[in-house]
XYZ file of C-alpha atoms in Angstrom:
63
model
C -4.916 37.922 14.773
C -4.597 41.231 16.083
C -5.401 44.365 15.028
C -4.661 48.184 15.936
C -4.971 52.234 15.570
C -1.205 54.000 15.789
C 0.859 54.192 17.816
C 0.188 50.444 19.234
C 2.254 47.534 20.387
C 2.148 43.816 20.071
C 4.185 40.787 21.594
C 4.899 38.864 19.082
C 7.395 35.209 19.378
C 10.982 35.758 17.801
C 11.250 33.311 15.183
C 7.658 32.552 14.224
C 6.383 34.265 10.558
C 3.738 37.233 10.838
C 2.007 38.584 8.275
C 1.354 42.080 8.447
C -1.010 44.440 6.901
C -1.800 48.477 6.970
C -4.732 50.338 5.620
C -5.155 53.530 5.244
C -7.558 55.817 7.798
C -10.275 58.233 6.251
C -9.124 60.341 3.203
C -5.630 59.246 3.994
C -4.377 56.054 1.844
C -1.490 53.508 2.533
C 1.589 54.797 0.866
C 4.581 52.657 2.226
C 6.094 51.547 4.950
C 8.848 53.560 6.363
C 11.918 51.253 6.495
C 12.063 49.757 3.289
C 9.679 52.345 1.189
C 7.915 49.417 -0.488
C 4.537 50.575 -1.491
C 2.533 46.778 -1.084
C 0.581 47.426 2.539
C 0.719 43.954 2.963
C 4.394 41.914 3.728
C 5.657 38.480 5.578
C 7.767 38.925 8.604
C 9.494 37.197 11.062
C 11.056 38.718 14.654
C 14.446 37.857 15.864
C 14.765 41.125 17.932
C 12.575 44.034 19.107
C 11.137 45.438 15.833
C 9.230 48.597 14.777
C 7.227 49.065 11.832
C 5.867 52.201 10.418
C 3.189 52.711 8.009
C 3.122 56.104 5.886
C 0.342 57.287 5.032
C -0.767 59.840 2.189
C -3.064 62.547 2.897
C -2.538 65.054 0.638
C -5.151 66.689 -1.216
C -4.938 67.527 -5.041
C -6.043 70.802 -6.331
């Protein structure tokens, strides 16, 4: 397991399954992740090529 503040970087093996997970930081909750805009902050994945994932984050305030 590994684990990491943005921006980081991992090596991971092409072809094995990874399961992934963002939280959110502070006032500032998980709201998706940028490619696919699904709102669950946790997913399955599995690398055949270099790969970047980005988790959005909320931090808006409400007045």
């Amino acid at each position: 397991m590994s684990r990491g503040y943005t921006p980081t970087a991992f090596t991971l093996n092409n072809g094995q399954a990874y399961t992934i997970e963002a939280d959110g930081y502070g006032s500032c909750a998980f709201a998706c992740w940028m490619d696919s805009g699904d709102a669950n902050n946790q997913g399955a994945i599995s690398i055949v090529s270099n790969t970047s994932l980005t988790a959005v984050l909320n931090c808006s305030t409400s007045a």
